[in-house]
Coordinates of C-alpha atoms in Angstrom, one line a residue:
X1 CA 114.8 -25.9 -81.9
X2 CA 116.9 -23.4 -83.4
X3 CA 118.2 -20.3 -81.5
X4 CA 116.0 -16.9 -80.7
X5 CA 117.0 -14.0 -81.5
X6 CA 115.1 -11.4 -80.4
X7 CA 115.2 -8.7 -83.4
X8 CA 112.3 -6.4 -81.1
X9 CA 115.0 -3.6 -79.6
X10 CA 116.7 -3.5 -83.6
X11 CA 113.4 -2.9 -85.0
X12 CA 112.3 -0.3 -82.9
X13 CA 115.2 1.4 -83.7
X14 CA 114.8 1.3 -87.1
X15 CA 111.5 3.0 -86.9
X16 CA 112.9 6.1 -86.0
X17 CA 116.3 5.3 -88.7
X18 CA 116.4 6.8 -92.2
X19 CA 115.8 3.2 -93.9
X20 CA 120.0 2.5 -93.3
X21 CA 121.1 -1.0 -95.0
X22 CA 122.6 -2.9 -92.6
X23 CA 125.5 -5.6 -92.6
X24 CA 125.1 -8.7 -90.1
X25 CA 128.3 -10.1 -88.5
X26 CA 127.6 -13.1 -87.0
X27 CA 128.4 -13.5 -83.1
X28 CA 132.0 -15.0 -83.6
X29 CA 133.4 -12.5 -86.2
X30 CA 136.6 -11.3 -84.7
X31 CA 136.7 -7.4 -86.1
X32 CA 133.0 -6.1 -86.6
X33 CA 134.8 -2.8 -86.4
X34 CA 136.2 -3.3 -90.3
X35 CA 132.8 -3.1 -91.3
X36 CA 132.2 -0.1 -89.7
X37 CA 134.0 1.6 -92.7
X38 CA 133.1 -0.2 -95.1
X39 CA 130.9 1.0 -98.0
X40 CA 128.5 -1.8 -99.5
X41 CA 127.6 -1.4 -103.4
X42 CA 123.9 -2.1 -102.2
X43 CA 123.7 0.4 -100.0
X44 CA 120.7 2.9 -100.7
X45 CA 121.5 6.1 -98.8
X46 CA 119.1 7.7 -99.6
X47 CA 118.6 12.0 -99.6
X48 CA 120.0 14.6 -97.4
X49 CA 117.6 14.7 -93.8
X50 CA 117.5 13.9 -90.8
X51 CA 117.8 10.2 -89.9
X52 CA 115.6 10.1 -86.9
X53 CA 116.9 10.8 -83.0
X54 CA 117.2 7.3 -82.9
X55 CA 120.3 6.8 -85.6
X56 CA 123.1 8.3 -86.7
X57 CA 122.2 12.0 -89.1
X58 CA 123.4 10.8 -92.2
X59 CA 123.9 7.5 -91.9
X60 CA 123.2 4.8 -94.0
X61 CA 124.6 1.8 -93.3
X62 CA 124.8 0.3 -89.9
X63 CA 126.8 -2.9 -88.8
X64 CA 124.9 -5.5 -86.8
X65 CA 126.4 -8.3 -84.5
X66 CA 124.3 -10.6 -83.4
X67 CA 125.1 -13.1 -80.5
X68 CA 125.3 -16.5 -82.5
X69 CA 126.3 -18.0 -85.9
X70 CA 123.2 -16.6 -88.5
X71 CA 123.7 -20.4 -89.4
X72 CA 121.8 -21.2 -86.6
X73 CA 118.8 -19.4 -87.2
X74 CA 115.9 -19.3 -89.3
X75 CA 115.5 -16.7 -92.4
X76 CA 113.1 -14.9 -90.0
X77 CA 115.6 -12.8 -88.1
X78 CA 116.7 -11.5 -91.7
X79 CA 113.4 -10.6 -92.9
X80 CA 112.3 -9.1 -89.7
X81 CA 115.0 -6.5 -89.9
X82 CA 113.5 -6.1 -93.5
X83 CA 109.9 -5.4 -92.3
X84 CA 111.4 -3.2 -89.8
X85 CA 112.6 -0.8 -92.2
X86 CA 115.8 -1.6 -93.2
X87 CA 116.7 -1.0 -97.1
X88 CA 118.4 -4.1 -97.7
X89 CA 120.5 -6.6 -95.4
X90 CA 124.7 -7.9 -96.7
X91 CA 125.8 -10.7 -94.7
X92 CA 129.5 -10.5 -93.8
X93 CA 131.2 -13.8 -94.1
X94 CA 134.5 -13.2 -93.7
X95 CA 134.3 -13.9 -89.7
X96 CA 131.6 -16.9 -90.0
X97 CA 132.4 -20.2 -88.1
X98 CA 129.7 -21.9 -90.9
X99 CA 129.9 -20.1 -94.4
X100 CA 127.8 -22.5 -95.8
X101 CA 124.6 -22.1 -93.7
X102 CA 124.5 -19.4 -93.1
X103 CA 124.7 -18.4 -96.9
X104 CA 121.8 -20.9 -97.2
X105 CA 119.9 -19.2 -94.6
X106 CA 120.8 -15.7 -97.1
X107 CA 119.6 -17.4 -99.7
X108 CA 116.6 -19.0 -98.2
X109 CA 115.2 -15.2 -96.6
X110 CA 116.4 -13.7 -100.3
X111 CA 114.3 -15.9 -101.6
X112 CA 110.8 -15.0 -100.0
X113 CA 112.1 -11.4 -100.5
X114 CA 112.0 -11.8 -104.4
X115 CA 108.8 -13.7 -104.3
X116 CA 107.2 -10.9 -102.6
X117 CA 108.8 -8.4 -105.3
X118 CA 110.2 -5.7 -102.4
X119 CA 112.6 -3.9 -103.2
X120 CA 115.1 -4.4 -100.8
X121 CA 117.9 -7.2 -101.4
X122 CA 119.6 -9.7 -98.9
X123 CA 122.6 -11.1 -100.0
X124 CA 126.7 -11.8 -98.2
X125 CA 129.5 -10.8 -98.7
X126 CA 132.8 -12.9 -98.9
X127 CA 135.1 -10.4 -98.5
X128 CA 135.6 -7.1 -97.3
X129 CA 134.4 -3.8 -99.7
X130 CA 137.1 -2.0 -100.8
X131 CA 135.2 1.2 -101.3
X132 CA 136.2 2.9 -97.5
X133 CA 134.0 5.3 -95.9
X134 CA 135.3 8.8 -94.7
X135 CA 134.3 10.5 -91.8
X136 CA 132.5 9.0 -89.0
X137 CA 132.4 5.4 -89.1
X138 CA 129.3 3.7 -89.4
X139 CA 127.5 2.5 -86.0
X140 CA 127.8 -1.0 -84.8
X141 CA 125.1 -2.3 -82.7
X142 CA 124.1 -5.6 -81.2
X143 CA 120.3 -7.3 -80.7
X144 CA 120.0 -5.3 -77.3
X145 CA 122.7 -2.8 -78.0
X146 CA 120.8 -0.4 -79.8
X147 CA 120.6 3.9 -79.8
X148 CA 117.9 5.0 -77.6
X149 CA 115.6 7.6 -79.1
X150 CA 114.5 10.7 -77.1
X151 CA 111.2 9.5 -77.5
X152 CA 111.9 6.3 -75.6
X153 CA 113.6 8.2 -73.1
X154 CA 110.7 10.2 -72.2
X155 CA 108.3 7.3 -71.6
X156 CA 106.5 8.1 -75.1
X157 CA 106.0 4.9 -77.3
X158 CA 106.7 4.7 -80.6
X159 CA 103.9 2.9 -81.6
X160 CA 105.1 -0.4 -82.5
X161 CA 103.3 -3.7 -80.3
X162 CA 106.0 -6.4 -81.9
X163 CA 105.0 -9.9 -80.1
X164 CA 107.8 -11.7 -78.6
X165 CA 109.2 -13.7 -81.5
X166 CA 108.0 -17.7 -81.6
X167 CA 110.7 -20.3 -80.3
X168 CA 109.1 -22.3 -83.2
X169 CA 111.1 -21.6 -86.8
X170 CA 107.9 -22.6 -88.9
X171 CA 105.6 -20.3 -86.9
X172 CA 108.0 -17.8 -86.5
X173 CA 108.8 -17.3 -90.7
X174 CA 105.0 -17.6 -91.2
X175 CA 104.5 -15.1 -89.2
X176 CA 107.1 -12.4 -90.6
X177 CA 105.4 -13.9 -94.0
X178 CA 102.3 -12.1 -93.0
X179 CA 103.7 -8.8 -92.2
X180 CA 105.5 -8.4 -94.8
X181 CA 102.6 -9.7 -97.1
X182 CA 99.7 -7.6 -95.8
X183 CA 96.8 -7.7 -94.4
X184 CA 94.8 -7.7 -97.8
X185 CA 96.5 -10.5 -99.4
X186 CA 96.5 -14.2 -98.7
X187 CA 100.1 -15.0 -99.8
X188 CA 99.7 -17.2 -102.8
X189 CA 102.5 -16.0 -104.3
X190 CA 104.8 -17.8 -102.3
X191 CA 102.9 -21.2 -102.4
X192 CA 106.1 -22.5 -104.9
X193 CA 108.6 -21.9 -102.4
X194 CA 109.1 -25.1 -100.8
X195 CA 107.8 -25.5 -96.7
X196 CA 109.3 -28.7 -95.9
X197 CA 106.5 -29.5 -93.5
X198 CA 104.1 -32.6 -94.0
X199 CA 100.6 -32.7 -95.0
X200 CA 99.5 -35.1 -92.9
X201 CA 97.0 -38.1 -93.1
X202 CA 95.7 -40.0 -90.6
X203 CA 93.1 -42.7 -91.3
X204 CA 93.9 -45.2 -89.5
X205 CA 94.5 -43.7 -86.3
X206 CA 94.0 -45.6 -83.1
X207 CA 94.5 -42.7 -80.6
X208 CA 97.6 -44.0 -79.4
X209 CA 99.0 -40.6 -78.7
X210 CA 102.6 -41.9 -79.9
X211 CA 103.0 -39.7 -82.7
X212 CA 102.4 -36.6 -80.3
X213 CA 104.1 -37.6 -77.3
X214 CA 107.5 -37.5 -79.4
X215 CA 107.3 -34.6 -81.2
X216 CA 110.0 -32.2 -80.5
X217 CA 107.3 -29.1 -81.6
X218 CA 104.4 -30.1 -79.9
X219 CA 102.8 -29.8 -83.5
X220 CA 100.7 -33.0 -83.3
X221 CA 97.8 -32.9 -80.2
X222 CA 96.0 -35.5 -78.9
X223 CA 93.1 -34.5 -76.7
X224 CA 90.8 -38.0 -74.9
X225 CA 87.3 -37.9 -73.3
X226 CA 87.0 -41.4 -71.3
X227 CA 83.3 -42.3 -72.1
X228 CA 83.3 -45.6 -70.1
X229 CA 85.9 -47.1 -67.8
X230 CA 87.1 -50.3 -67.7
X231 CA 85.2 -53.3 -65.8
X232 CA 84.9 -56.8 -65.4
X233 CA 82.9 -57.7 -68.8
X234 CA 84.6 -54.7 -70.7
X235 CA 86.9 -52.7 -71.5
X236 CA 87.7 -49.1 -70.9
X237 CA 86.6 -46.8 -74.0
X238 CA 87.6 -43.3 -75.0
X239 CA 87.1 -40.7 -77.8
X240 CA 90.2 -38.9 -79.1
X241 CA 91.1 -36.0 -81.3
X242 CA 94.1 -36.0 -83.1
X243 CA 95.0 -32.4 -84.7
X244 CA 98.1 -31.1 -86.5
X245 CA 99.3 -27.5 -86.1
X246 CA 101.7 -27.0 -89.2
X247 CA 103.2 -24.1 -87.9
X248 CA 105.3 -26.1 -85.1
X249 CA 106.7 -28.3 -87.3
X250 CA 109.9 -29.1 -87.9
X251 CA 109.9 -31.6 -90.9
X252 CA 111.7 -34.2 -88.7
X253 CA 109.5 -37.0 -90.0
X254 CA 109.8 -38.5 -86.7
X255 CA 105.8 -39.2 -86.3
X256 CA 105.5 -40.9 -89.6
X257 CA 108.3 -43.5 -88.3
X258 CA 107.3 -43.9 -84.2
X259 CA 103.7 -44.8 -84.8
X260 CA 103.0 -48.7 -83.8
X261 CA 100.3 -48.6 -85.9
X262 CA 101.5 -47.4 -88.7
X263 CA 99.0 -44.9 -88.8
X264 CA 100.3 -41.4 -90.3
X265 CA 100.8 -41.1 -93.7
X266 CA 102.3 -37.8 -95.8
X267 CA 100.7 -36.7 -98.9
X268 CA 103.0 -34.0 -100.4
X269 CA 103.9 -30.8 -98.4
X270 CA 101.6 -27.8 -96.8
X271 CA 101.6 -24.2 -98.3
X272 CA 103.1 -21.0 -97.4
X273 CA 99.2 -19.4 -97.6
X274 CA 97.9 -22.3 -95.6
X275 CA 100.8 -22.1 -92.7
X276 CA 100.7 -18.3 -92.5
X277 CA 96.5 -18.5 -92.0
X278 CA 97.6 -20.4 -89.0
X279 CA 95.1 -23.3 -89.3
X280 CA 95.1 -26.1 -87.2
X281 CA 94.3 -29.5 -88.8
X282 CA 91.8 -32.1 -87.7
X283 CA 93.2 -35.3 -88.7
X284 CA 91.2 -38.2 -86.9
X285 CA 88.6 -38.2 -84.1
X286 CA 87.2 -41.6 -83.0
X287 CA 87.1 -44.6 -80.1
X288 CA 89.5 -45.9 -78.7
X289 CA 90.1 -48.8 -76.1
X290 CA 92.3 -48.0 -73.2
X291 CA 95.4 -50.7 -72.9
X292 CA 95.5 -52.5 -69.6
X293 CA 98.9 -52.6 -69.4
X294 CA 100.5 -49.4 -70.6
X295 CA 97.0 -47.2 -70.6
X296 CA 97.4 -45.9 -74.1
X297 CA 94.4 -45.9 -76.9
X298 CA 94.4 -48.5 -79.6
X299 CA 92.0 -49.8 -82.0
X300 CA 93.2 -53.3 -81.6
X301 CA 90.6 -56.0 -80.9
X302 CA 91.5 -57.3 -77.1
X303 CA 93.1 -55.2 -74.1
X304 CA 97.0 -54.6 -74.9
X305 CA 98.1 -52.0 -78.0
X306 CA 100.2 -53.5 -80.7
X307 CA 103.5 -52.5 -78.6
X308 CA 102.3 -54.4 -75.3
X309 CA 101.3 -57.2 -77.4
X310 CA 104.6 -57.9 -78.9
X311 CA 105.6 -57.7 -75.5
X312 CA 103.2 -60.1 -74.3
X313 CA 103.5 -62.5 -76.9
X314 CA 108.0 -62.1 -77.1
X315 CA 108.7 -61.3 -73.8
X316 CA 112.5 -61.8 -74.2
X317 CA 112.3 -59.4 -77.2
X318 CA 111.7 -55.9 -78.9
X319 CA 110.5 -54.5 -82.4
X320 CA 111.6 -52.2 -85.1
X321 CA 108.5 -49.4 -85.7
X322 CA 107.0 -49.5 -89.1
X323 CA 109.3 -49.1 -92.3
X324 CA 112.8 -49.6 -90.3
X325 CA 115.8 -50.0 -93.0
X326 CA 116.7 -53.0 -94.0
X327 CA 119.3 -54.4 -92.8
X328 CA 118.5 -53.3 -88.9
X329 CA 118.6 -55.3 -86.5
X330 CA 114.7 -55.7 -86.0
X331 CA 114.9 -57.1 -82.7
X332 CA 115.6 -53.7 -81.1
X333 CA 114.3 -50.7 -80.9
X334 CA 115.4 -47.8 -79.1
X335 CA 112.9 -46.7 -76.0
X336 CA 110.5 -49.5 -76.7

């Protein structure tokens, strides 16, 4: 899993802020302070007004540092902070440990943002503006380090319910994707922008439960109803259900290697407008036998799954799962 950043206290305050664009320092940039007078060119200040009891009157540009590298962390945290109200986001990285993804990670969110046609723009900055600002510096906050309105103060809510933000990257973009894409539209628009994230097909499932017992997301679920337990003229039999929830997904391609049978297949990749509808996918339901030796389902004629048969049958030995390189030594496996 990547890092969570909770964006929650930043986007409250820019509820009650005048729209300021904000530059993002990532946690081990020595001098956040230089940006504090720094102008950026895609700064949109705006008119004259009052800039909420929450900011700074007449500012705006505000200088974020966050507590990690934004190379750890998924476009999401960017695009909240654009949902939140923020004219536009510059990445400073002239203090970045890891230049190069976290200009990915620019590019990635800057890339949903066009799709979307909004107006605002994420991009970085390699160096320091030279355009300097006079007067009052601009304010540098942190996730939590944040203004506190007079509103909050009070006990009076500003109206904003923002759910605590998903550990999950896939589920966590999809849902900033929906916030930003409305309620009346189904996000089509940015079904070209690639997901990474398998559609999956399972036909010749077993129910071993394999595929979801290793999954670092907990994407793939297995769920087993014992209909008849074992005995001495048969064995025992279960039904399973084996869904995928896209959205917890990391890509890893782990499940389409682990599985002893083989079993999971990917045909292409799933859609923004599909992920962000948040639908769980039924991939296989069926009987199963329970293994007497290790207790998982197969669809194996005979008692043991195809792991404990090997076993059985090479007891001084291992084996590679399906599709191993060549050139690996096939008589081991790792965990097996």
């Amino acid at each position: 899993m990547t890092a969570v950043v909770d964006t929650r206290p930043l986007r409250h305050w820019l509820h009650s802020a005048n729209s300021p664009h904000l530059v993002i320092c990532c946690g081990e940039h020595p001098d956040p302070a230089t940006w504090s007078r720094a102008v950026c060119t895609a700064v949109c200040t705006g008119g004259p007004g009052d800039a909420g009891d929450a900011g700074v009157s007449g500012s705006g540009q505000a200088v974020v540092q966050l507590s990690t590298c934004l190379g750890a962390l998924t476009p999401a945290v960017l695009l909240e902070l654009v949902a939140g109200g923020a004219s536009g986001v510059t990445v400073a990285l002239d203090g970045c440990a890891n230049p190069v993804d976290t200009e990915a990670v620019v590019n990635r969110a800057g890339t949903f943002v066009s799709a979307l046609g909004r107006p605002q723009h994420i991009n970085v900055a390699k160096v320091l503006p030279t355009e300097r600002k006079h007067g009052a510096a601009w304010p540098i906050l942190g996730e939590t380090a944040v203004p506190v309105s007079r509103r909050t103060l009070f006990g009076r809510p500003d109206g904003l319910d923002l759910a605590e933000p998903s550990e999950h990257p896939t589920q966590r973009l999809a849902a900033v994707l929906r916030e930003l894409v409305g309620g009346d539209r189904s996000g089509t628009e940015l079904d070209h922008v690639p997901t990474g994230i398998p559609r999956l097909l399972a036909t010749r499932c077993a129910g071993s439960g394999v595929c979801a017992r290793t999954c670092p997301g907990d994407a793939l679920i297995v769920t087993r109803i014992v209909l008849a337990e074992a005995s001495s003229d048969q064995d025992a039999i279960a039904q399973f259900h084996l869904a995928f929830d896209p959205a917890r997904c990391t890509g890893c391609g782990q499940c389409l290697e682990i599985c002893p049978e083989s079993a999971l297949e990917q045909s292409g990749e799933h859609v923004w407008s599909s992920l962000m509808a948040q639908e769980r996918v039924d991939l296989r339901a069926g009987l199963t036998r329970r293994c007497a030796r290790c207790g998982v389902g197969h669809g194996r004629s005979g008692d043991l799954c195809a792991v404990c048969a090997f076993r059985a049958a090479n007891p001084f030995g291992s084996t590679m799962p399906p599709g191993a390189p060549h050139g690996v030594d096939r008589g081991r496996q790792p965990g097996r």
